[in-house]
CSV table of C-alpha atoms and ligand atoms in Angstrom, one decimal:
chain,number,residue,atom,x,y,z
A,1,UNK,CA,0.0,0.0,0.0
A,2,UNK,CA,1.8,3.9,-0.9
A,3,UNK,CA,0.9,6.9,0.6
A,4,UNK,CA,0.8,10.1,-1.3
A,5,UNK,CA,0.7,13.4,-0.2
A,6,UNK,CA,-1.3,16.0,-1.6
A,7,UNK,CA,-0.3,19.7,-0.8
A,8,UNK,CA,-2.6,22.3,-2.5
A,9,UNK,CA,-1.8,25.6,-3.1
A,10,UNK,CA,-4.7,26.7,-5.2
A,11,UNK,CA,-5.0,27.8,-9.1
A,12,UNK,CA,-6.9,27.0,-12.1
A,13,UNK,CA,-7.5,23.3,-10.9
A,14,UNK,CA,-9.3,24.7,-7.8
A,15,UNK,CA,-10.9,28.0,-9.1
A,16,UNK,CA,-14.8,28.5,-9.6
A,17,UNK,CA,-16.3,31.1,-11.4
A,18,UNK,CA,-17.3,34.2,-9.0
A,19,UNK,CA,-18.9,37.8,-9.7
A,20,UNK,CA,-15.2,39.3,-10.0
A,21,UNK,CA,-14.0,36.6,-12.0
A,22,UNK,CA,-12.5,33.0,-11.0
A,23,UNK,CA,-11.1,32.7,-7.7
A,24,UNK,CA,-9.5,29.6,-6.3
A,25,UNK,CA,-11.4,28.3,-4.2
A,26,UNK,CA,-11.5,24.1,-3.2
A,27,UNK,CA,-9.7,22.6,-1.3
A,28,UNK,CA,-7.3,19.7,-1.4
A,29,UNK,CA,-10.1,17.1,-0.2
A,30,UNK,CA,-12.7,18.4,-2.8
A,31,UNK,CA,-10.1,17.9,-5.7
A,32,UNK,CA,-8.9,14.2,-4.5
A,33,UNK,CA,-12.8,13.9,-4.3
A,34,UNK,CA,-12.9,14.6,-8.3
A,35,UNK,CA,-10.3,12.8,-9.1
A,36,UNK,CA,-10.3,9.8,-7.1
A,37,UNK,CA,-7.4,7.9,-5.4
A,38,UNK,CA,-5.0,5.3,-7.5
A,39,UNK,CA,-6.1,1.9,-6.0
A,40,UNK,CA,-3.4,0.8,-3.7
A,41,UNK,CA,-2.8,4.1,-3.1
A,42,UNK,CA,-3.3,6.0,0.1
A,43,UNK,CA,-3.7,9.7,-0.4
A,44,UNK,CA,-3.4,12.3,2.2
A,45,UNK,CA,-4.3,16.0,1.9
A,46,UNK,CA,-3.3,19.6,3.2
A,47,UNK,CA,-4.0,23.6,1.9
A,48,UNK,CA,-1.3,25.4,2.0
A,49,UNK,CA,-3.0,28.2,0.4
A,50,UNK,CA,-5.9,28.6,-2.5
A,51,UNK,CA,-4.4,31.4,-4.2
A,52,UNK,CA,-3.9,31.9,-8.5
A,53,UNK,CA,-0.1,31.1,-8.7
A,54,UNK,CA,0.6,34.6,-9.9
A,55,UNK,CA,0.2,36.0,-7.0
A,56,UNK,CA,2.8,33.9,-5.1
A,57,UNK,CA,6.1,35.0,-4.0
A,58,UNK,CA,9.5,33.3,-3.3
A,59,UNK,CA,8.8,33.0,0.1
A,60,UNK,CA,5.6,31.3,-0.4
A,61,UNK,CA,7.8,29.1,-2.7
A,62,UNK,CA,10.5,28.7,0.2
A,63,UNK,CA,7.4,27.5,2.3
A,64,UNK,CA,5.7,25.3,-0.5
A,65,UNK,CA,9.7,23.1,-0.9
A,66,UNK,CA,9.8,23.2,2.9
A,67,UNK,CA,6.5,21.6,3.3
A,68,UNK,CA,7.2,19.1,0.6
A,69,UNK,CA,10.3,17.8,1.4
A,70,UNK,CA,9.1,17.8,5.4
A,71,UNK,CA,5.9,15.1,4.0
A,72,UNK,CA,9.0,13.1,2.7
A,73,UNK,CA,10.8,12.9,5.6
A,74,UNK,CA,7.4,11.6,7.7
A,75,UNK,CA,8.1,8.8,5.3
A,76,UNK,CA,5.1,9.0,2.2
A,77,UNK,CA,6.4,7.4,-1.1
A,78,UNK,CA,5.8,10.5,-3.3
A,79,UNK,CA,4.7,13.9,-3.3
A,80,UNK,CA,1.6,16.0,-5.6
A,81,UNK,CA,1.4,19.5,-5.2
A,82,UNK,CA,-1.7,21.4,-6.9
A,83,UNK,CA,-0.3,24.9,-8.2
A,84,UNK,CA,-1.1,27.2,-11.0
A,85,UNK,CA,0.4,26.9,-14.4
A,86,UNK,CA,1.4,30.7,-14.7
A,87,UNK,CA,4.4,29.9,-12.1
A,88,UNK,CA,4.4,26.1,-11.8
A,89,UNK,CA,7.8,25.8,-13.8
A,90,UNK,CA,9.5,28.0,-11.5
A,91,UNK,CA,8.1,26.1,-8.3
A,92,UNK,CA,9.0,22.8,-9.7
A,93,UNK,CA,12.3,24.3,-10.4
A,94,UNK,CA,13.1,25.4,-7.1
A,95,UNK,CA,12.0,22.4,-5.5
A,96,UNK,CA,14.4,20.5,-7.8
A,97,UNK,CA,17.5,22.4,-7.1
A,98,UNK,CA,17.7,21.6,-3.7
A,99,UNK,CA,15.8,17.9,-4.1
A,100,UNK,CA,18.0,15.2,-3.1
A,101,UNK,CA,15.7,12.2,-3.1
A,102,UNK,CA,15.0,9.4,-5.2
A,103,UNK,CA,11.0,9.6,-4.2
A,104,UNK,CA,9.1,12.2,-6.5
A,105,UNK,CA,7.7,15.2,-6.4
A,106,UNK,CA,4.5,16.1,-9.0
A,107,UNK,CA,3.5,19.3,-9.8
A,108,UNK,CA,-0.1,19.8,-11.3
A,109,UNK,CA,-2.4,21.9,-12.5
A,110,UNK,CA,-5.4,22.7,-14.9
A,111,UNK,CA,-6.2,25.0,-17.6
A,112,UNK,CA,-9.9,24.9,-17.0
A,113,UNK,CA,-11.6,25.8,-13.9
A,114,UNK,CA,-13.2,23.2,-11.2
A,115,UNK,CA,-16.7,23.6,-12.0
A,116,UNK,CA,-16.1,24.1,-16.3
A,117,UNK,CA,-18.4,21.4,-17.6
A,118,UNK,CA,-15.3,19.8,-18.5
A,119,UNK,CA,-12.6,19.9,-16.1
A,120,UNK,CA,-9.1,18.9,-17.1
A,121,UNK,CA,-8.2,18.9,-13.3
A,122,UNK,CA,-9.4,15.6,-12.2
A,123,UNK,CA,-7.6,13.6,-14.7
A,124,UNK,CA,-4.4,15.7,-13.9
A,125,UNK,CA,-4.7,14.9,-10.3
A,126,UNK,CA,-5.4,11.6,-11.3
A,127,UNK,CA,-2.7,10.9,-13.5
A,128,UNK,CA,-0.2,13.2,-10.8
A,129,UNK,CA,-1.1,10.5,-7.9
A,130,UNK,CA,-0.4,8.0,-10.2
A,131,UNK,CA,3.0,9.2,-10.9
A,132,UNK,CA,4.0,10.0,-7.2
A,133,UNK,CA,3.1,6.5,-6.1
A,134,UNK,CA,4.8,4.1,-9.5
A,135,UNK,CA,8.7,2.9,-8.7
A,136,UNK,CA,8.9,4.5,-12.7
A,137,UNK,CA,9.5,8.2,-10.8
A,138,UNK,CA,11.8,7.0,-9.2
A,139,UNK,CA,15.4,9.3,-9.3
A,140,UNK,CA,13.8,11.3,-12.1
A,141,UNK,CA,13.3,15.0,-9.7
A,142,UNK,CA,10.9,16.6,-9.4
A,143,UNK,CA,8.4,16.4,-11.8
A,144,UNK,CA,5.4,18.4,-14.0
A,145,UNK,CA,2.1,15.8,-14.6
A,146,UNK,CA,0.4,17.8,-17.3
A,147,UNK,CA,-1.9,16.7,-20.3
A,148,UNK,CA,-1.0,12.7,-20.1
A,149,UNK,CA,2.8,14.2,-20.3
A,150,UNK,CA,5.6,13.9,-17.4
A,151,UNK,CA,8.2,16.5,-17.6
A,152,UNK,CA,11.5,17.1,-15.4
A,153,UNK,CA,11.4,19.9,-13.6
A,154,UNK,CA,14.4,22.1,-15.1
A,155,UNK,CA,13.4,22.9,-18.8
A,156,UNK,CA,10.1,22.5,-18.6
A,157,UNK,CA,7.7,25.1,-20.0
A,158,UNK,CA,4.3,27.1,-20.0
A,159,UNK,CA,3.4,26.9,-23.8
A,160,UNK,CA,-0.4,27.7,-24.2
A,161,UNK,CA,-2.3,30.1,-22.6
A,162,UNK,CA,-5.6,28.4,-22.6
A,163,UNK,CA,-5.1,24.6,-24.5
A,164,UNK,CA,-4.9,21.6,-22.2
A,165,UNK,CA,-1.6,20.7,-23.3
A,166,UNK,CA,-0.2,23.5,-21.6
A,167,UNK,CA,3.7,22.6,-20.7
A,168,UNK,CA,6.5,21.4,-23.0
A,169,UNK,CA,10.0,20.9,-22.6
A,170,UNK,CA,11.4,22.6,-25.8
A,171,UNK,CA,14.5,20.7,-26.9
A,172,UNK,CA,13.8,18.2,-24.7
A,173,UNK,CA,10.2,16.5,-24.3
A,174,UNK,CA,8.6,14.6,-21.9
A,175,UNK,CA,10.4,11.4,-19.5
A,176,UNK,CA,6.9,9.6,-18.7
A,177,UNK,CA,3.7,9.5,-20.2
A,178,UNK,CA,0.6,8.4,-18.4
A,179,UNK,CA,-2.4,6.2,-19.8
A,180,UNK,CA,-4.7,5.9,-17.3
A,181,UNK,CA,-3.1,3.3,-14.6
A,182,UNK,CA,0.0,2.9,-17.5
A,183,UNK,CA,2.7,4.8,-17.0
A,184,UNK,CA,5.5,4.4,-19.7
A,185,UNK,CA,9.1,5.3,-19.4
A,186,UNK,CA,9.9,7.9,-22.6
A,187,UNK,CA,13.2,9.3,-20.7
A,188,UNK,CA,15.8,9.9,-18.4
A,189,UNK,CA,16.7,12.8,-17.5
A,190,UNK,CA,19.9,14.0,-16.4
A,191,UNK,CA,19.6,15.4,-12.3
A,192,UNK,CA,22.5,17.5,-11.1
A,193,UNK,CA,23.9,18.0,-7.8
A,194,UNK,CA,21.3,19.6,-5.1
A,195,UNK,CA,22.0,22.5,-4.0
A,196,UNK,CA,22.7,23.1,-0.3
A,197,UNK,CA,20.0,26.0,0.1
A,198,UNK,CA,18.8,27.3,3.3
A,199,UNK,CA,14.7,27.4,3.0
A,200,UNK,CA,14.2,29.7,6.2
A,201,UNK,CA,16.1,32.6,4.6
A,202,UNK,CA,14.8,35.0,2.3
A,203,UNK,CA,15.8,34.9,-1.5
A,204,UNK,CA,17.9,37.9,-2.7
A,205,UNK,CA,16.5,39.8,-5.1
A,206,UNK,CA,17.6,38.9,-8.7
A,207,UNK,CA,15.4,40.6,-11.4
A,208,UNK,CA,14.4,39.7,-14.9
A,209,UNK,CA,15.8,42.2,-17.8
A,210,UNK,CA,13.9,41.7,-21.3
A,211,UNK,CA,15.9,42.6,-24.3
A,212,UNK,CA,13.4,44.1,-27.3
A,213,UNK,CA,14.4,46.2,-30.6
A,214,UNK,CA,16.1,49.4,-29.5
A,215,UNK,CA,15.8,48.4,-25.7
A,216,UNK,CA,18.3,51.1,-23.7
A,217,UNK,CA,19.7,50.2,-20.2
A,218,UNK,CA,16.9,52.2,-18.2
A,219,UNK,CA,15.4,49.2,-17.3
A,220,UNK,CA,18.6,47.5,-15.8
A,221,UNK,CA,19.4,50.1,-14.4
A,222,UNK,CA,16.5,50.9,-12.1
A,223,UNK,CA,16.4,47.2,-11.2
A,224,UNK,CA,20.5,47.4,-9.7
A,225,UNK,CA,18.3,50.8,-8.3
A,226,UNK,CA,15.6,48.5,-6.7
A,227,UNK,CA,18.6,46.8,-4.9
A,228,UNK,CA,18.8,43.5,-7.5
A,229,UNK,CA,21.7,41.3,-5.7
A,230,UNK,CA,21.7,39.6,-9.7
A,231,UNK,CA,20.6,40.3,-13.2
A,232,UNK,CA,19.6,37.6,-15.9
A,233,UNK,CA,19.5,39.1,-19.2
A,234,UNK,CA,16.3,37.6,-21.2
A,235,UNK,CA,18.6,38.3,-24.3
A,236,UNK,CA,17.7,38.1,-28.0
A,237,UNK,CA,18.8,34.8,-29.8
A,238,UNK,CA,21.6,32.7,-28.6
A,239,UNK,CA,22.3,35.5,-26.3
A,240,UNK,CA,23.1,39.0,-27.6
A,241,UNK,CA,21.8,42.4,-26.6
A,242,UNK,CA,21.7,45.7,-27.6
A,243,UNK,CA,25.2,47.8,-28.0
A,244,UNK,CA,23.6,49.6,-24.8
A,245,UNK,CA,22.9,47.1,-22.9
A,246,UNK,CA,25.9,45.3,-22.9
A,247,UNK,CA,28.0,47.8,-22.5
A,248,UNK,CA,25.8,48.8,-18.8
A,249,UNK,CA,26.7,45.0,-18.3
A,250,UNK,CA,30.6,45.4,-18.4
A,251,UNK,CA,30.3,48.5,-16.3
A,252,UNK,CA,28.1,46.8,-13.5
A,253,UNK,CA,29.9,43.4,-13.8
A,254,UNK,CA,33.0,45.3,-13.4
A,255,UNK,CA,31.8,46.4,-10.1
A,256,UNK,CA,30.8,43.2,-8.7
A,257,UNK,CA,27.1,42.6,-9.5
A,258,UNK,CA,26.5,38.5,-11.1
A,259,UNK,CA,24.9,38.7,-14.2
A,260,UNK,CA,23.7,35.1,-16.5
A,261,UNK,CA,22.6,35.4,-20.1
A,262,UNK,CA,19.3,33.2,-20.9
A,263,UNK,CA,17.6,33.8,-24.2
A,264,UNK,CA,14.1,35.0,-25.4
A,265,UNK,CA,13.8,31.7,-27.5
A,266,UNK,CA,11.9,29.0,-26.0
A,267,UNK,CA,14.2,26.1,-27.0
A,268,UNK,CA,18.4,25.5,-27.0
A,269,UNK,CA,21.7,27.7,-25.7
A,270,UNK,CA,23.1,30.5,-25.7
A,271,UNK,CA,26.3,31.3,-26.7
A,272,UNK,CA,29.6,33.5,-27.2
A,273,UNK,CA,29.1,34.0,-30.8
A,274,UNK,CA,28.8,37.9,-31.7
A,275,UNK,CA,30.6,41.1,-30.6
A,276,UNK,CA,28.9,44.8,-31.1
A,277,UNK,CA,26.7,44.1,-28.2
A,278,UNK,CA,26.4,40.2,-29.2
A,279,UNK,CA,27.1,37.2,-26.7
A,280,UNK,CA,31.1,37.5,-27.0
A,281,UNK,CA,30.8,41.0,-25.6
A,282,UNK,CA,29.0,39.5,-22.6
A,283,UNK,CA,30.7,36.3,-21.8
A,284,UNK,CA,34.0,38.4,-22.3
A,285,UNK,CA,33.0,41.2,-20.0
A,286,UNK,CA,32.0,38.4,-17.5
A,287,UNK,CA,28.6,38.1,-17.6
A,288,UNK,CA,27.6,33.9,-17.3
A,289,UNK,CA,25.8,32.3,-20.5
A,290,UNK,CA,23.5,30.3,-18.9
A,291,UNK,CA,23.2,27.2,-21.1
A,292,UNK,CA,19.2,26.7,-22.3
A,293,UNK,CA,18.0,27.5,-19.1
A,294,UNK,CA,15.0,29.8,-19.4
A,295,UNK,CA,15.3,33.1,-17.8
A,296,UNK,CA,12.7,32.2,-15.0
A,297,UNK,CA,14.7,28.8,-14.0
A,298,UNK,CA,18.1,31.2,-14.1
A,299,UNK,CA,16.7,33.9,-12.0
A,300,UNK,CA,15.7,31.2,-9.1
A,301,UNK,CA,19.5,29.2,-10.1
A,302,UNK,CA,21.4,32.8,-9.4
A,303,UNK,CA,19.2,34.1,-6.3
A,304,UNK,CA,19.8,30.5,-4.8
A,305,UNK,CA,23.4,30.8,-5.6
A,306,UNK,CA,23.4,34.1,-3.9
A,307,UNK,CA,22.1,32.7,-0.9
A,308,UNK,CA,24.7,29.6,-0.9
A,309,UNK,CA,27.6,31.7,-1.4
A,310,UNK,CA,26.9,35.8,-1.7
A,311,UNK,CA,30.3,36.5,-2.3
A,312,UNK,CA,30.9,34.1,-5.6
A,313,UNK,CA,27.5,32.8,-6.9
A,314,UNK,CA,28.8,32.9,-10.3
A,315,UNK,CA,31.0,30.3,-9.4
A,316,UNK,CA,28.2,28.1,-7.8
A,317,UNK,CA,26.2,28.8,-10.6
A,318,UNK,CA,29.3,27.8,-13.2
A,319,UNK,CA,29.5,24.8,-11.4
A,320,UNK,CA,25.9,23.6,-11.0
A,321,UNK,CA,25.6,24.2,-14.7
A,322,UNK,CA,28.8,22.1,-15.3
A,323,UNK,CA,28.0,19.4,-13.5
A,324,UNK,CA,24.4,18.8,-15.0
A,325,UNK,CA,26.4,19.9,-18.4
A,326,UNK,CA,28.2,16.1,-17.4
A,327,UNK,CA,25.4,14.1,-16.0
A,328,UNK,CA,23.3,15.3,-19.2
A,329,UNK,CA,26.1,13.8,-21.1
A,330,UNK,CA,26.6,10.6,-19.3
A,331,UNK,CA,22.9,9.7,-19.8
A,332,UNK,CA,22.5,10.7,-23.0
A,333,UNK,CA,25.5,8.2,-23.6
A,334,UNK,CA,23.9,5.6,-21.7
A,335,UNK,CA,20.4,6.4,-24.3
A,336,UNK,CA,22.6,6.0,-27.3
B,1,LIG,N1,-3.9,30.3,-15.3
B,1,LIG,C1,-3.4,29.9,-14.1
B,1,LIG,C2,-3.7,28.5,-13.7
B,1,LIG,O1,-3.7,27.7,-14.6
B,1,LIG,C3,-3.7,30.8,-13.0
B,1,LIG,C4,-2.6,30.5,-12.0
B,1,LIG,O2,-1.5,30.3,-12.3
B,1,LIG,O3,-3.0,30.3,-10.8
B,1,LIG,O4,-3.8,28.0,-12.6
């Protein structure tokens, strides 16, 4: 007999139409209710909050891991956790960077409401509870249930606004897929090192920076203003950014601020390819190319490097990077 435990946090999968528009609003109980246990399978419940995921912060997050990994170490096989999509791959991300477990952690969600006349909740949750509680999860991370599709936590992405096959995992695609009680094995994906990160304290503060046509460095500048301890670029292409930009970076680089490069396309790395503002400039001024992460997944990797080590986070980063950089290889080896 498993046990599973189900931690909601609210979003589209418990949300009900209301005169100011959908709230969330059922709890954990009501959704296991809908979607009905795996047999075998006993499945616990608790509300953490029933909130739309938007409007979560990192300490919420901090408090969402904590609880998770706390459920573990009472001793249940596997973990669910009911979120909304907006944020759900930065959750599942954070929670994977400091998971060190073999038993799984399932995010999951819905991209119609609780009472739609066709819910895509239940069979989430369903297919979710499933997951946590099959030996197949096993020492693949934590993990995104979504649309009959598993998908490992780092890479994993919000692709549709409103279709049920909301997440992807550009470049990458899904490790499971789910079939009602089937669940088939598509993938393995690599899992680097945990990281050592302190749940209890707060996050620094690392912000997003968009690149766009023409974009000037006002925006980067009033987020080092706002007291950013980090920057990630969200840079054009394989990583380049405006002459402006760039130069703004060496400047604040130069003075000790960590900045990573992640890239405005959905799918593959960035790289030192162009000067005039281009990815060489960056990487060569000492800015970090962060790989295919997206910039959401490298704004949680720095601030959680910040918190690790404030005085050389770059170098935590460079190294987390590296060593999934080896695992990825090792196991794609392995796949042939
Ligand atoms: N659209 C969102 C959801 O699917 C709202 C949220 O993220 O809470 O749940």
């Amino acid at each position: 007999m498993g046990r599973v435990q189900l931690l909601a946090t609210g979003g589209t999968i418990a949300s009900r139409h209301g005169p100011g528009g959908l709230a969330a609003r059922t709890p954990a109980a009501e959704l296991l209710a809908a979607a009905g246990s795996p047999a075998g399978v006993t499945v616990t419940t608790s509300d953490l909050s029933t909130v739309g995921s938007f409007a979560l912060d990192t300490s919420d997050l901090r408090g969402l891991v904590a609880e998770a990994r706390r459920c573990l170490v009472e001793g249940v096989d596997g973990v669910v956790v009911t979120h909304g999509t907006d944020t759900m791959e930065e959750s599942a991300y954070l929670a994977d960077l400091v998971h060190d477990d073999p038993r799984p952690i399932v995010f999951t969600g819905a991209q119609r409401p609780f009472d739609s006349p066709a819910p895509d909740g239940p069979r989430n949750l369903a297919d979710a509870l499933r997951v946590a509680s099959t030996p197949a999860a096993r020492d693949l991370g934590v993990l995104l249930c979504f649309d009959g599709h598993v998908f490992a936590a780092r890479g994993v992405r919000k692709v549709e606004t409103l279709r049920s096959g909301a997440f992807a995992a550009p470049g990458r695609g899904p490790v499971l897929r789910v079939d009602g009680d089937a669940v088939t094995s598509l993938a393995r994906p690599p899992r680097g090192p945990a990281l050592p990160l302190d749940l209890a304290a707060d996050l620094p503060r690392v912000d997003v920076v968009p690149l766009y046509l023409g974009a000037d460095d006002t925006l980067l500048r009033a987020a080092v203003a706002a007291g950013a301890a980090g920057i990630v670029l969200q840079a054009f292409g394989a990583g380049n950014a405006t002459p402006v930009v760039a130069a703004t970076v060496a400047d604040l680089v130069s003075g000790g601020l960590p900045v990573l490069v992640s890239s405005r396309v959905p799918s593959g790395p960035v790289a030192p390819l162009y000067t005039g503002g281009g990815g060489a400039d960056l990487a060569r001024d000492g800015a970090l190319l962060a790989g295919d992460l997206s910039p959401w997944q490298a704004r949680l990797l720095l601030a959680a490097a910040l918190a690790v080590s404030p005085d050389d986070p770059l170098t935590v980063v460079a190294g987390h990077l590296a060593a999934w950089n080896r695992i990825r290889d090792r196991v794609e080896g392995v796949q042939g």
